[in-house]
Structures are given as structure tokens and as C-alpha cells.
Tab-separated table of C-alpha atoms in Angstrom:
chain	number	residue	atom	x	y	z
A	1	UNK	CA	12.125	-73.557	16.665
A	2	UNK	CA	14.101	-71.351	14.256
A	3	UNK	CA	13.280	-69.903	10.861
A	4	UNK	CA	16.272	-70.410	8.624
A	5	UNK	CA	14.797	-68.807	5.522
A	6	UNK	CA	12.038	-68.547	2.989
A	7	UNK	CA	12.115	-69.597	-0.620
A	8	UNK	CA	10.172	-67.142	-2.730
A	9	UNK	CA	9.432	-67.315	-6.464
A	10	UNK	CA	8.989	-64.087	-8.383
A	11	UNK	CA	6.788	-63.457	-11.414
A	12	UNK	CA	9.582	-64.428	-13.775
A	13	UNK	CA	10.106	-67.858	-12.136
A	14	UNK	CA	13.330	-66.945	-10.305
A	15	UNK	CA	13.613	-68.498	-6.879
A	16	UNK	CA	15.064	-66.283	-4.165
A	17	UNK	CA	15.925	-67.236	-0.573
A	18	UNK	CA	15.592	-64.752	2.323
A	19	UNK	CA	17.903	-66.108	4.984
A	20	UNK	CA	18.006	-65.323	8.688
A	21	UNK	CA	21.669	-65.520	9.657
A	22	UNK	CA	23.461	-65.093	12.976
A	23	UNK	CA	25.423	-61.869	13.003
A	24	UNK	CA	29.192	-61.813	13.092
A	25	UNK	CA	29.681	-58.486	14.848
A	26	UNK	CA	26.221	-57.421	16.102
A	27	UNK	CA	23.889	-58.926	18.683
A	28	UNK	CA	20.789	-58.898	16.449
A	29	UNK	CA	20.080	-61.322	13.659
A	30	UNK	CA	20.557	-60.220	10.079
A	31	UNK	CA	18.803	-61.088	6.845
A	32	UNK	CA	20.385	-61.785	3.494
A	33	UNK	CA	19.061	-62.562	0.032
A	34	UNK	CA	20.450	-65.353	-2.195
A	35	UNK	CA	19.447	-67.041	-5.403
A	36	UNK	CA	18.262	-70.603	-5.297
A	37	UNK	CA	19.002	-73.192	-7.985
A	38	UNK	CA	18.696	-76.940	-7.789
A	39	UNK	CA	18.800	-77.174	-3.980
A	40	UNK	CA	21.766	-74.873	-3.542
A	41	UNK	CA	22.289	-71.195	-2.799
A	42	UNK	CA	23.932	-69.075	-5.454
A	43	UNK	CA	24.989	-65.441	-5.526
A	44	UNK	CA	22.538	-63.002	-7.072
A	45	UNK	CA	23.905	-61.555	-10.332
A	46	UNK	CA	21.752	-58.508	-11.065
A	47	UNK	CA	22.097	-54.793	-11.533
A	48	UNK	CA	21.558	-52.535	-8.514
A	49	UNK	CA	18.106	-51.587	-9.838
A	50	UNK	CA	17.063	-55.248	-10.273
A	51	UNK	CA	18.451	-56.049	-6.859
A	52	UNK	CA	16.408	-53.228	-5.243
A	53	UNK	CA	13.285	-54.565	-7.001
A	54	UNK	CA	13.971	-58.096	-5.763
A	55	UNK	CA	14.577	-56.912	-2.201
A	56	UNK	CA	11.382	-54.782	-2.294
A	57	UNK	CA	9.371	-57.752	-3.551
A	58	UNK	CA	10.762	-60.067	-0.861
A	59	UNK	CA	10.038	-57.476	1.805
A	60	UNK	CA	6.435	-57.038	0.641
A	61	UNK	CA	5.918	-60.809	0.436
A	62	UNK	CA	7.239	-61.444	3.948
A	63	UNK	CA	5.207	-58.512	5.314
A	64	UNK	CA	2.040	-60.029	3.798
A	65	UNK	CA	2.934	-63.476	5.162
A	66	UNK	CA	3.520	-62.247	8.656
A	67	UNK	CA	0.396	-60.078	8.674
A	68	UNK	CA	-1.746	-63.119	7.860
A	69	UNK	CA	-0.300	-65.508	10.479
A	70	UNK	CA	-2.574	-66.218	13.456
A	71	UNK	CA	-1.587	-64.355	16.630
A	72	UNK	CA	-1.226	-66.333	19.849
A	73	UNK	CA	-1.392	-64.843	23.310
A	74	UNK	CA	-1.036	-66.946	26.467
A	75	UNK	CA	-2.033	-70.135	24.686
A	76	UNK	CA	-5.118	-68.674	22.954
A	77	UNK	CA	-5.372	-67.499	19.376
A	78	UNK	CA	-6.199	-63.823	18.969
A	79	UNK	CA	-7.683	-62.506	15.737
A	80	UNK	CA	-5.281	-61.074	13.133
A	81	UNK	CA	-5.759	-57.440	12.160
A	82	UNK	CA	-7.818	-58.318	9.076
A	83	UNK	CA	-10.195	-60.465	11.190
A	84	UNK	CA	-11.082	-57.839	13.805
A	85	UNK	CA	-14.729	-58.137	14.612
A	86	UNK	CA	-14.858	-61.825	13.703
A	87	UNK	CA	-15.956	-64.386	16.239
A	88	UNK	CA	-13.154	-65.538	18.528
A	89	UNK	CA	-12.802	-69.164	19.649
A	90	UNK	CA	-14.383	-70.000	23.021
């Protein structure tokens, strides 16, 4: 299973896509940010300051998402960091 991207809406109603793309010259995957309008990707047209704010918001959103996903180890769910001390499934 592959994650191809996430569609994220900001406070102003703009939809932004964080894409996971295969690299062209490096062995690791890279991420890119694009705009999203009517089921198609569009280039982002913002100032550098606005672009940095968008990237920072996307980074914080993805960090929160990944921190709250359940953790699996050898077929069993382990508690996420915010659920430490909670009862684990038997």
C-alpha cells in the first residue's frame, strides 16, 4: 500500500495537496506541495512568506496526524504516545 498524498484544507478554505513522489536523482522519496482545485493539481501562486506559512501548516497537520495513528508491532496494536498508561488489548 502506498500513500500518494494528503488533501488538506486551511483556515481560509484553500485546499492543498502534500504529495509523496518518487525521486528523480535520489534514492529517498520526496514530498511536494501543490494546490488542489476541482479534482486537479495546480501550481501554488503565493509569495515566499505565504508559501512558508502553508508548508509550516502542512507539516504541523501531518505531524499531528501521524502522532495519533495507532502503532502496530508484530500484529498487535501498541498504545500511541498520548495513550501511555491506558489499558492495552489482551
